[in-house]
Short mmCIF file of C-alpha atoms and ligand atoms in Angstrom, two decimals:
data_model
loop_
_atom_site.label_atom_id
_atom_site.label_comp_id
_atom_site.label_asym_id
_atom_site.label_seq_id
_atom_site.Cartn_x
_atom_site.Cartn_y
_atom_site.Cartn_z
CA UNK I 220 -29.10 9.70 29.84
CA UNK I 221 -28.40 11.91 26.76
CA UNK I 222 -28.40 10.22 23.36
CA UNK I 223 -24.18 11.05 22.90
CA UNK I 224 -24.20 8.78 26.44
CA UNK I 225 -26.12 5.62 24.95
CA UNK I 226 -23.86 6.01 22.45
CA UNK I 227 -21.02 5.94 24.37
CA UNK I 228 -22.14 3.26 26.03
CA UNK I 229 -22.81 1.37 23.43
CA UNK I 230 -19.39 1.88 21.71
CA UNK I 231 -17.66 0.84 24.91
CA UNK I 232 -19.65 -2.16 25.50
CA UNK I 233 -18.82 -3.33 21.92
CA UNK I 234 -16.27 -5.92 22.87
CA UNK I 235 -17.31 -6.30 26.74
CA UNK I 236 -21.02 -7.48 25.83
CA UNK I 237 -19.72 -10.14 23.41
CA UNK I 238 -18.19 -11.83 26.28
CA UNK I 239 -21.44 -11.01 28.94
CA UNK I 240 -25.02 -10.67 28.44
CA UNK I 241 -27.40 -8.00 27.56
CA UNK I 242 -28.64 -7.95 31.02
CA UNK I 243 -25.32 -6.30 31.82
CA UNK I 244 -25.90 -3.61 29.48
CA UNK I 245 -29.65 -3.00 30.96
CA UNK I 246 -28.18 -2.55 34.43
CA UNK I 247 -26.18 0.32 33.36
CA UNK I 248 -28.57 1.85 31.82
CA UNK I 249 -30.83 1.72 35.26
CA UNK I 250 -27.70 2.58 37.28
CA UNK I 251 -27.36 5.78 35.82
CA UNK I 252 -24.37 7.82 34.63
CA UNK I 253 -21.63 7.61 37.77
CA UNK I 254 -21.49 3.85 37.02
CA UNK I 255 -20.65 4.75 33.85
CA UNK I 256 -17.12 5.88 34.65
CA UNK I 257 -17.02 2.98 36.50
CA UNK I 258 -17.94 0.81 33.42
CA UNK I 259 -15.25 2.13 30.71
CA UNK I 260 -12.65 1.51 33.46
CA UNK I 261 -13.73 -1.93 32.89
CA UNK I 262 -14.50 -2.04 29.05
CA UNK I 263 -11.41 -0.44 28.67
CA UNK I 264 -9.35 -3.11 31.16
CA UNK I 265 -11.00 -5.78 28.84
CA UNK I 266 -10.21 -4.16 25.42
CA UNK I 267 -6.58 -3.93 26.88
CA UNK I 268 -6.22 -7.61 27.37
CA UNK I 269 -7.83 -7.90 24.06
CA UNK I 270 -6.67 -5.58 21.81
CA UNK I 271 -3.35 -3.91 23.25
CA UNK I 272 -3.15 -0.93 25.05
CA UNK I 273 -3.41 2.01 22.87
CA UNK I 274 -6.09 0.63 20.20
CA UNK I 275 -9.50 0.48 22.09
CA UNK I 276 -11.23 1.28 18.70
CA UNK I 277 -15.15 0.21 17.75
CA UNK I 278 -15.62 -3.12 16.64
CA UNK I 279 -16.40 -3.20 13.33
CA UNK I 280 -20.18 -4.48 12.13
CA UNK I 281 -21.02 -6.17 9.12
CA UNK I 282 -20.96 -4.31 6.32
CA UNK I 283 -24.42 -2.41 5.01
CA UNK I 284 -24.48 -1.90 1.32
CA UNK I 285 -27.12 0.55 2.21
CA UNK I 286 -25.44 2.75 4.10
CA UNK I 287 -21.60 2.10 2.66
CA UNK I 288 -21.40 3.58 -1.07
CA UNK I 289 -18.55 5.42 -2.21
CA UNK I 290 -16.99 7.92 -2.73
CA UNK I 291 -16.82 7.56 1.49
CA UNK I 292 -17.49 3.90 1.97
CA UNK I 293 -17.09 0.65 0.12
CA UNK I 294 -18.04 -3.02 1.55
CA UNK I 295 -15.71 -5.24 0.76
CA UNK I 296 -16.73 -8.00 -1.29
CA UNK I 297 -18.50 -4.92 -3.62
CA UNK I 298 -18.38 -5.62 -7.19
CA UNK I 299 -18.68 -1.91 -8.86
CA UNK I 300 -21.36 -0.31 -10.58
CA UNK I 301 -20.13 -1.40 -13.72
CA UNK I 302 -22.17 -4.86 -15.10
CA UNK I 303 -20.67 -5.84 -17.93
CA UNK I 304 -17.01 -6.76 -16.71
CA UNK I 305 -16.08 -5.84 -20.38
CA UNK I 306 -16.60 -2.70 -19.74
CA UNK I 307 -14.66 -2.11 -17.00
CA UNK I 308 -10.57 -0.88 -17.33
CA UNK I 309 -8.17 -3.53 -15.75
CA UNK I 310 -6.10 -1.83 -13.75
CA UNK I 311 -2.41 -3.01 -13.03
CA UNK I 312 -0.42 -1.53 -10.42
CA UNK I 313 3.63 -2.04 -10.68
CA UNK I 314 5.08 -1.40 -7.24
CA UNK I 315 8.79 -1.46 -5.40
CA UNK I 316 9.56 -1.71 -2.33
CA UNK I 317 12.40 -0.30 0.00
CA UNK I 318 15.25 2.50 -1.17
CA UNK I 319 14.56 4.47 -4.02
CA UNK I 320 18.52 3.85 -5.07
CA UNK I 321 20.83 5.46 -8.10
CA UNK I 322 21.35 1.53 -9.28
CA UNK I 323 17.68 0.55 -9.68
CA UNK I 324 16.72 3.99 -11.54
CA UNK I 325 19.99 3.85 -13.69
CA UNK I 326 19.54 -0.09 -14.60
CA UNK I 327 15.69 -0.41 -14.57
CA UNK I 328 13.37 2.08 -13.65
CA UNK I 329 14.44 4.56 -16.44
CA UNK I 330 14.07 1.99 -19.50
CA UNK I 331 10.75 1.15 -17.72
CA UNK I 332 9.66 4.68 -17.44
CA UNK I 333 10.86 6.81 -19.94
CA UNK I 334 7.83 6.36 -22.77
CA UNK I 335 8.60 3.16 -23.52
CA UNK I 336 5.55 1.57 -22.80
CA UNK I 337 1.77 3.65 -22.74
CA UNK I 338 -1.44 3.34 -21.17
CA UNK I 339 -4.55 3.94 -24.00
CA UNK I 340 -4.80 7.39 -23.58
CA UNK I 341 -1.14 7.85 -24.62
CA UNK I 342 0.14 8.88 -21.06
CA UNK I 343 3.58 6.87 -19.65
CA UNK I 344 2.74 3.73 -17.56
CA UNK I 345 3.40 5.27 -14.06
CA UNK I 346 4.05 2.85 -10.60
CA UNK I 347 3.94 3.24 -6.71
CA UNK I 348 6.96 2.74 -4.74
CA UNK I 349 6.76 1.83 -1.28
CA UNK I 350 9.99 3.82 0.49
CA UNK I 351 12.21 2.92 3.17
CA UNK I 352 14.70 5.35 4.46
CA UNK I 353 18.19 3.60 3.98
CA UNK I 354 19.87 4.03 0.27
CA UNK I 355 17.25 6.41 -0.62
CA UNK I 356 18.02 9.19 -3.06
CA UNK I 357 15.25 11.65 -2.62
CA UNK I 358 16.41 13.74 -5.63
CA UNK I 359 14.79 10.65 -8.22
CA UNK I 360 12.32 10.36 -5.95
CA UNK I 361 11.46 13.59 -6.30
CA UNK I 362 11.80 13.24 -10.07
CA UNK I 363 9.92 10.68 -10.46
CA UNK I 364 6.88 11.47 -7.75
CA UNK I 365 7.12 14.81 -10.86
CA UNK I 366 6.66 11.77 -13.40
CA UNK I 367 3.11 11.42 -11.75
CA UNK I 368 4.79 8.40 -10.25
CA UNK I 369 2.98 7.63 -6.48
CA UNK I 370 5.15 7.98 -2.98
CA UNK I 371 4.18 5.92 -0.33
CA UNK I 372 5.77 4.99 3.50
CA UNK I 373 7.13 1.34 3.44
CA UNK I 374 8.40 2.37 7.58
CA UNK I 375 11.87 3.99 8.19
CA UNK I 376 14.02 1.11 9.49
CA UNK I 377 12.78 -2.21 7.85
CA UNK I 378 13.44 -4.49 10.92
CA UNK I 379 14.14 -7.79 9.72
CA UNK I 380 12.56 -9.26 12.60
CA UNK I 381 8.58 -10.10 11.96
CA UNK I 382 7.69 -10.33 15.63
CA UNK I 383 9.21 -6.64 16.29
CA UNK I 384 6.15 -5.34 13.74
CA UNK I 385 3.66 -7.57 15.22
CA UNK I 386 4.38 -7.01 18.88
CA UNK I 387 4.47 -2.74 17.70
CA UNK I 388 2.24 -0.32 19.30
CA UNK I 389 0.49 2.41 18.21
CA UNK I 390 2.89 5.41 19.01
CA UNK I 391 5.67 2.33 17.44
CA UNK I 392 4.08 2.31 14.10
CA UNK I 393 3.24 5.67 13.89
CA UNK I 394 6.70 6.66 14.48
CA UNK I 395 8.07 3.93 11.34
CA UNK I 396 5.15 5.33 9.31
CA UNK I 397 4.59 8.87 10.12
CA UNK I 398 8.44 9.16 10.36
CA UNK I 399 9.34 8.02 6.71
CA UNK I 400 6.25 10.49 5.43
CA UNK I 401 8.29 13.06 7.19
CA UNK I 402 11.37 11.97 5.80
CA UNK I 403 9.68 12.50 2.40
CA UNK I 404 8.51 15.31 2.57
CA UNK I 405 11.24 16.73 4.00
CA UNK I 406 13.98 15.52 1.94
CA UNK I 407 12.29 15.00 -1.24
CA UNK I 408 10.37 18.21 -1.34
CA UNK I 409 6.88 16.54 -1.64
CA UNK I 410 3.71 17.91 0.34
CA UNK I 411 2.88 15.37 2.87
CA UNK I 412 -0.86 15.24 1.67
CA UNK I 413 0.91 13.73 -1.48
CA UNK I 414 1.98 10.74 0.65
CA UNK I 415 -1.07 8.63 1.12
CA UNK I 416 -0.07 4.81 1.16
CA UNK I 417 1.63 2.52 3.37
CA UNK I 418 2.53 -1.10 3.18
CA UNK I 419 4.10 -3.30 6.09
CA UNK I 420 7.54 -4.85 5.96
CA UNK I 421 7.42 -8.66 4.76
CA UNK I 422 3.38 -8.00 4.85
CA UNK I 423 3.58 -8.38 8.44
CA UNK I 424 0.42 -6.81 8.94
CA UNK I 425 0.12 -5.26 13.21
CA UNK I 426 -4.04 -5.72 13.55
CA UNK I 427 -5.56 -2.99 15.37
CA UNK I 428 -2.09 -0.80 16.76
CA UNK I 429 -1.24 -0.44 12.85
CA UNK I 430 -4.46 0.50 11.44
CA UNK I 431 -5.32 2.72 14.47
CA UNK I 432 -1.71 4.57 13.25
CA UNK I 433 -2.97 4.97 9.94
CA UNK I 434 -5.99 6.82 10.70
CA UNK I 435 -4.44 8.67 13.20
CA UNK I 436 -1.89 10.41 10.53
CA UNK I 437 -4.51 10.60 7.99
CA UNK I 438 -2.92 7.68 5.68
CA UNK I 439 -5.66 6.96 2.98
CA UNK I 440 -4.67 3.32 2.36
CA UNK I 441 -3.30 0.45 2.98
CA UNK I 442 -1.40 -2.39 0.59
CA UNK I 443 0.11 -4.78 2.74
CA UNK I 444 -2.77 -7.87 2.89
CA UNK I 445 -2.13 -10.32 0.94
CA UNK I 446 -5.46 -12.84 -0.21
CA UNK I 447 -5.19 -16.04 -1.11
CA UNK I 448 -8.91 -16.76 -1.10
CA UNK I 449 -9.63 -14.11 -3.95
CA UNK I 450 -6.09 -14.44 -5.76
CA UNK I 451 -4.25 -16.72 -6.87
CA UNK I 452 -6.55 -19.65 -8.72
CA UNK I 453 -9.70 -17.35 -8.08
CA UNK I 454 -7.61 -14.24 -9.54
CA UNK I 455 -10.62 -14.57 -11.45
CA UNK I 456 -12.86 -13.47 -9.02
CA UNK I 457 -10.47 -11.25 -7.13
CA UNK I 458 -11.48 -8.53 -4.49
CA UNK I 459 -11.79 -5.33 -5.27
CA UNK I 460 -10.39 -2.40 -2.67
CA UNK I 461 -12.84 -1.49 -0.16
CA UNK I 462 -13.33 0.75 3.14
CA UNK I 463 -12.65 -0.77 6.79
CA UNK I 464 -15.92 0.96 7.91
CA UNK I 465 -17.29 -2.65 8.49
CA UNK I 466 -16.17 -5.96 8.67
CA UNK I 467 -14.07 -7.25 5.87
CA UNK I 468 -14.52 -10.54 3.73
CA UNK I 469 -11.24 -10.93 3.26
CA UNK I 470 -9.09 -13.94 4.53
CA UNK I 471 -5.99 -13.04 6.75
CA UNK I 472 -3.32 -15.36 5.79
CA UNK I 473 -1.13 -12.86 7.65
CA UNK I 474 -2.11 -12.37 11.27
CA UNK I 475 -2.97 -9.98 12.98
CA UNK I 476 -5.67 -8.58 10.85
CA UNK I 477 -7.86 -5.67 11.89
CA UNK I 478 -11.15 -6.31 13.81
CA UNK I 479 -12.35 -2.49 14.54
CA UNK I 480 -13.83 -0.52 12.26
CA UNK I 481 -11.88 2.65 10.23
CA UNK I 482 -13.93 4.78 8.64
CA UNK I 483 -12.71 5.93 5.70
CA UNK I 484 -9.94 3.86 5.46
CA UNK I 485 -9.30 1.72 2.42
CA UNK I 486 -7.75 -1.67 1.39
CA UNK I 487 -6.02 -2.23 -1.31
CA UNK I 488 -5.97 -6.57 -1.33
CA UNK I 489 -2.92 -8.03 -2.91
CA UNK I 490 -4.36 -10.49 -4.98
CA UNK I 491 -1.97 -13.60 -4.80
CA UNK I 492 -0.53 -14.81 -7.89
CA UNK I 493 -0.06 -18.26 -9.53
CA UNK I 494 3.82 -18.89 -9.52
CA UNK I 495 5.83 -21.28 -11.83
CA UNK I 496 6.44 -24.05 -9.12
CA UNK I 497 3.70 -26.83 -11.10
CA UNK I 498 2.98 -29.57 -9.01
CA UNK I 499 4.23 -28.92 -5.84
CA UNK I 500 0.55 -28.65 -4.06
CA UNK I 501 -0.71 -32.04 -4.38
CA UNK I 502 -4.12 -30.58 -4.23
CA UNK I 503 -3.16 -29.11 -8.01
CA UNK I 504 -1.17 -31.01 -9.54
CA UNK I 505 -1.46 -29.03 -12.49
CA UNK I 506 -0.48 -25.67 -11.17
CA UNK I 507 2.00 -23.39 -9.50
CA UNK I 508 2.11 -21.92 -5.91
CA UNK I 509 0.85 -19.20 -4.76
CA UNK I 510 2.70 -15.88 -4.26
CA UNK I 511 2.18 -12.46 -3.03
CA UNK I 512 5.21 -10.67 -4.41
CA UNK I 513 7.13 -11.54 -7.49
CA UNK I 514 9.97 -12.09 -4.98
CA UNK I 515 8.47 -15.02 -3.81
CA UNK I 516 7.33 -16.82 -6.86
CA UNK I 517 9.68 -20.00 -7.82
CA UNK I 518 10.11 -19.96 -11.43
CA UNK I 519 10.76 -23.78 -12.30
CA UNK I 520 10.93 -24.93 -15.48
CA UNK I 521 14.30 -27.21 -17.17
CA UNK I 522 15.92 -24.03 -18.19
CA UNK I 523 13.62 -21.19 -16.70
CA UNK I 524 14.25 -18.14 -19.18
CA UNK I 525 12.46 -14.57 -19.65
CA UNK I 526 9.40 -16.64 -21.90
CA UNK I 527 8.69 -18.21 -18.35
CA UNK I 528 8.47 -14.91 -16.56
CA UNK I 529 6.37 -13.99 -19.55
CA UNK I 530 4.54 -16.94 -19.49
CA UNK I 531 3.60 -16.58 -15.47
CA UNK I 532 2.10 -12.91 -15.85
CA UNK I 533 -0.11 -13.63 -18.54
CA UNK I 534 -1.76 -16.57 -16.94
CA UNK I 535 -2.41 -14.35 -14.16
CA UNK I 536 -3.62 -11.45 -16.25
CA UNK I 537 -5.60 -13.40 -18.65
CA UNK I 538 -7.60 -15.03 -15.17
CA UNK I 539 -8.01 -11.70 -14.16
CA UNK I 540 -9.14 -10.43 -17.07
CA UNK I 541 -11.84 -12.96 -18.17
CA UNK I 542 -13.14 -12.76 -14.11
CA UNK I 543 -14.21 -9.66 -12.47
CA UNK I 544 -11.03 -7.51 -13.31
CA UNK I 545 -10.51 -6.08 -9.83
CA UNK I 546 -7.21 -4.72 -9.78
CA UNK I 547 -4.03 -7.52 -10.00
CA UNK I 548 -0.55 -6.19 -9.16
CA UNK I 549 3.11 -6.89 -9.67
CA UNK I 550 4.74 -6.44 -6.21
CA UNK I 551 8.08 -6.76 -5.82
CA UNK I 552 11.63 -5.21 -4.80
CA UNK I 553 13.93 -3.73 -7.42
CA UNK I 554 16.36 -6.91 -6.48
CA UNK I 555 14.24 -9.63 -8.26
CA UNK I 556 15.67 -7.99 -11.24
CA UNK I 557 19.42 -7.58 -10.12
CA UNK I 558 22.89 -9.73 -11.17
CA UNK I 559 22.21 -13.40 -12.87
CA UNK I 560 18.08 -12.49 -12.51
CA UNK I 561 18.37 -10.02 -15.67
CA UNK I 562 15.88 -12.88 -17.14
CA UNK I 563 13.23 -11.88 -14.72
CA UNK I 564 13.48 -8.18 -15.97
CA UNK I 565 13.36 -8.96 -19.78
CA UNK I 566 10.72 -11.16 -19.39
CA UNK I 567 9.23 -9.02 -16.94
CA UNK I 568 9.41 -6.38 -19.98
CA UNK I 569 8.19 -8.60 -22.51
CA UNK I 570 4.71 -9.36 -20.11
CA UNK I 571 4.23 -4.85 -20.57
CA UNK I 572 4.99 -4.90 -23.94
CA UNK I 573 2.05 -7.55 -24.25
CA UNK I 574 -0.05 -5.63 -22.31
CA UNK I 575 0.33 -2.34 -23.39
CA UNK I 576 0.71 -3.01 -27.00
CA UNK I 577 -2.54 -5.17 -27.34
CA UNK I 578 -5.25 -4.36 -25.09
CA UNK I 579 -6.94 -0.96 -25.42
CA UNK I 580 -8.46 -1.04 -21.73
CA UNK I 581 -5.62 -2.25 -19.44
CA UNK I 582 -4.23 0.57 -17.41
CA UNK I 583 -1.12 0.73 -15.67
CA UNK I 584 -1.04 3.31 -13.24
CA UNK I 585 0.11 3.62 -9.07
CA UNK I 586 -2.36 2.26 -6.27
CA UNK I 587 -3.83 5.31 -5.86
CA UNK I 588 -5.13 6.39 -9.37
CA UNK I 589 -6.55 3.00 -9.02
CA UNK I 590 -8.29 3.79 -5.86
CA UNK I 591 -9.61 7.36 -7.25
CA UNK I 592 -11.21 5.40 -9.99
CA UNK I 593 -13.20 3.11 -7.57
CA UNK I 594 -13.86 5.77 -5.53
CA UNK I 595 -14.89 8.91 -7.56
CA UNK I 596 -15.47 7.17 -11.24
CA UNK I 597 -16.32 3.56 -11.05
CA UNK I 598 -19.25 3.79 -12.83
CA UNK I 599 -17.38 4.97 -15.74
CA UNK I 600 -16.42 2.65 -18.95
CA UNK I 601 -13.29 2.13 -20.65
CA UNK I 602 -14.62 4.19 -23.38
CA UNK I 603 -15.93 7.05 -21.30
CA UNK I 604 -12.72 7.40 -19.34
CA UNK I 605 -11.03 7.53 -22.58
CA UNK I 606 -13.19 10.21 -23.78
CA UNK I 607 -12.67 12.00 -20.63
CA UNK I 608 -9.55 12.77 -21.64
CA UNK I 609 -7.40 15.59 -19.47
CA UNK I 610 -9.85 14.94 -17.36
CA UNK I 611 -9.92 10.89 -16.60
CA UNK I 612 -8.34 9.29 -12.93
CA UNK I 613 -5.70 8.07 -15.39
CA UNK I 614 -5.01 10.80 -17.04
CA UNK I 615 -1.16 12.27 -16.82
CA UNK I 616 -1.85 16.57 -17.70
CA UNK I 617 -2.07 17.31 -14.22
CA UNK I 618 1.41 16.24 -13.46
CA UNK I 619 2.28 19.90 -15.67
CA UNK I 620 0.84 22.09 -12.98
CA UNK I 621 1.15 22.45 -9.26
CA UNK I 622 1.82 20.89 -7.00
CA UNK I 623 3.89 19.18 -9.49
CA UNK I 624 5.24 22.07 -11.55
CA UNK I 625 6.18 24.47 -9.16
CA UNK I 626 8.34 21.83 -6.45
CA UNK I 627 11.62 22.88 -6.97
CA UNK I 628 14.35 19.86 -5.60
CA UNK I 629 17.36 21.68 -5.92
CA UNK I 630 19.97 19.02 -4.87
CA UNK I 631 22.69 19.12 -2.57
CA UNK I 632 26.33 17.86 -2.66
CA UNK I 633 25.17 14.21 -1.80
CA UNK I 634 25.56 14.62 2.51
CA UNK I 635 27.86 12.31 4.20
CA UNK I 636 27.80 10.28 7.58
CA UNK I 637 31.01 9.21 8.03
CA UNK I 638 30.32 7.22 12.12
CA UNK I 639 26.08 6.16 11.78
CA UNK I 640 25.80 4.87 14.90
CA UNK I 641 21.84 4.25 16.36
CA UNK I 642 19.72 1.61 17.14
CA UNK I 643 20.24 -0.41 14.32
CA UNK I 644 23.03 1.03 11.96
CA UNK I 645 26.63 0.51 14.23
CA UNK I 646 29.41 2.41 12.96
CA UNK I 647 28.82 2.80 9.10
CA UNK I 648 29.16 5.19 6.59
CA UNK I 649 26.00 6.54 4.63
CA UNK I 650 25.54 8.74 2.00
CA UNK I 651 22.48 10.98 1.49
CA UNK I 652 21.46 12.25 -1.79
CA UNK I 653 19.04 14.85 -0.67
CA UNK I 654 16.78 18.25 -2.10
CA UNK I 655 18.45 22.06 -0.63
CA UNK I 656 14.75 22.62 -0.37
CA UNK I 657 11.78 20.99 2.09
CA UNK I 658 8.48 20.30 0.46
CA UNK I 659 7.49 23.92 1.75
CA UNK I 660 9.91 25.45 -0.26
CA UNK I 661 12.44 26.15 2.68
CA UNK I 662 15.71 26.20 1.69
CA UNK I 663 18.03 23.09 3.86
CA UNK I 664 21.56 21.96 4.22
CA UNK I 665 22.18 18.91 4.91
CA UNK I 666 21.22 17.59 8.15
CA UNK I 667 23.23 17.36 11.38
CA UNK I 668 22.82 14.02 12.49
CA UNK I 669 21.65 11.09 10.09
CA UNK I 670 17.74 11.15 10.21
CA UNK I 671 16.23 7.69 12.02
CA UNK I 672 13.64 6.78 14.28
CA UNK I 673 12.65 9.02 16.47
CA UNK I 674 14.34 11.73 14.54
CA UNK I 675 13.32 11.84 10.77
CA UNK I 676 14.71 14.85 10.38
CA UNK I 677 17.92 14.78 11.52
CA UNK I 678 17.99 17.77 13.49
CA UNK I 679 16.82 19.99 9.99
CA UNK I 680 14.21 22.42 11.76
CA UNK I 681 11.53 22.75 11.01
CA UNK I 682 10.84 19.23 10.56
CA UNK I 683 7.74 18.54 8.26
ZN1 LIG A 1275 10.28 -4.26 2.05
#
């Protein structure tokens, strides 16, 4: 048998000889290649049962720091280069999630975004937003992706029901997040290779099927797993991203979590922050809850105001900070900010004002600047990147030339559904505020039927 065979073999036989014995493995060895058809009929019968039937993907191993370096590989667990934790930036990554809507750009991203608050090196703080299809207006997102701000898939219909994304398939997820990449690109005139990022609705993460969709389309990352193990109280020793190459160290406090290994693929944990809610774990009496998104942190106090929004981000930052300074992140959707929760957004204000205003090495910036750094410059210092200048992960000079400079939006005459009508809009109107021109340049009206699963481009040919 040819080497490529063992190996084939051998990859097969991952999950089958965890259940059998070696001897098994011997046999088919001596039995020589025609029982190895034989064999991945049943290694692939038993992945089936074990891991759905479109993901029979390699087991990952544990990881080997000796093998997994970046810029390809990182184990997770992997402090960086860097020993001195003083030395190292803190990164902090602002993200929304869902439509990109006219309200939340006129009422909060724009005083957010406009200059108002700077990293060191002078540059706007930028964010990542995590898109949805519904309510989007691709012209700002297409003016603010020009901002240097990051695009990412957050799927195309949302489904409110959790056990619809974790009973999904491969081809299912791909579709959801494949399709809103498309819808993207298409409508917001941004190259696909732009759109790197993905995170699951609610966090619902979909183990093997959604990971194995990832890597299939070529997604760089993912931001949907949430740790409670390195966040909240142990913020200060809080995971850093890493490669699915090997086995991960991370706890899964959402199942399904991935068990094969993705080469290439990274992580981006959310770190769980320490909410406002003191006392309600007997097992700390003296602190909050923990929270993954800023959604779901109860801010109790006798008259909760913007100070205790304030108040709640700095105790997480300042853990972070004085641990290993992996990078912490304000998730949330534009609507913790919205009607009688204006507090949450001045306060919410106040926290970037602190941060931006008196630390010299805190850099806010979207998930995937973050992940360039670890990947490409992590053995860089605060003061190095700084002297880097034009030429630093976090720098903003590139957003000036192409592909940036030369994507041209042109909007239309906002198009109009009046009868959506599909699998899970039923006779409504919609609105779409969309770019005359595709991410190719290719000049588009607006498209014939309203763009949904299974058809994220609404009948606009050629679809991206
Ligand atoms: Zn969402």
């Amino acid at each position: 048998m040819s080497t490529f065979e063992n190996q084939f073999v051998a990859v097969l036989y991952k999950p089958y000889l965890k259940f059998n014995s070696v001897i098994q493995f011997h046999l088919v060895f001596r039995m020589g290649v025609r029982l190895i058809l034989l064999a991945s009929i049943v290694g692939l019968t038993l992945s089936a049962t074990t891991q759905g039937p479109e993901s029979n993907c390699p087991r990952a191993d544990a990881c080997r720091s000796d093998e997994c370096f970046p810029p390809e590989c990182s184990c997770s667990g992997a402090e960086p280069v860097l020993e001195d934790r003083e030395d190292r930036p803190q990164i902090v990554y602002l993200t929304y999630d869902d439509a990109f809507s006219a309200y939340a750009e006129e009422n909060f991203y724009r005083s957010l975004f406009n200059g108002t608050f700077k990293n060191p090196d002078g540059c706007d703080i930028r964010a990542t937003h995590f898109l949805t299809a519904q309510y989007t207006d691709y012209t700002l997102v297409n003016k603010y992706w020009k901002k240097g701000h990051e695009m990412a898939s957050h799927s195309i219909t949302h489904r409110s029901s959790t056990d619809y994304w974790k009973a999904l398939n491969v081809t299912g997820w791909r579709n959801e997040i494949e399709g809103l990449r498309k819808m993207i690109s298409q409508f917001a005139a941004i190259p696909k290779e732009e759109i790197t990022g993905f995170r699951a609705p609610f966090l619902q993460l979909g183990g093997d099927e959604m990971f194995t969709a990832l890597q299939q389309d070529g997604f760089k990352y993912d931001c949907s797993w949430a740790s409670r193990d390195y966040g909240y109280l142990k913020l200060d020793v809080g995971l850093f991203p890493y490669t699915l190459d090997y086995e991960t160290v991370q706890d899964c406090p959402v199942e399904p979590c991935p068990t094969c290994s993705y080469p290439g693929l990274w992580v981006q944990p959310m770190l769980d922050l320490e909410d406002r809610w003191i006392g309600a774990d007997p097992t700390h009496p003296n602190n909050g809850m923990p929270c993954s998104m800023l959604d779901a942190c109860i801010i109790m106090d006798d008259v909760p105001t913007k100070d205790t929004v304030k108040e709640m981000l700095m105790t997480n930052f300042l853990r972070n900070r004085n641990g290993t300074r992996a990078p912490m992140g304000l998730y949330m959707h534009a609507g913790w900010f919205y009607g009688e929760y204006s507090w949450h957004y001045e306060g919410y204000k106040d926290f970037l004002q602190e941060i931006t205003e008196n630390y010299d090495d805190v850099w806010i910036v979207p998930v995937n600047a973050g992940l360039d750094y670890f990947q490409n410059h992590n053995n860089l210092t605060n003061t190095e990147i700084l002297a880097l200048g034009d030429d630093s992960p976090f720098s903003c000079s590139k957003f000036s030339q192409p592909p940036y400079s030369n994507s041209r939006c042109d909007a239309l005459t906002p198009c109009r559904y009046e009868n959506v009508d599909n699998s899970d809009i039923h006779n409504q109107e919609r609105y779409m505020h969309i770019c005359g021109r595709t991410s190719t340049n290719t000049a588009q009206k607006c498209p014939p039927t309203y763009p949904w699963l299974g058809d994220p481009c609404g009948g606009n040919e050629p679809c991206l």
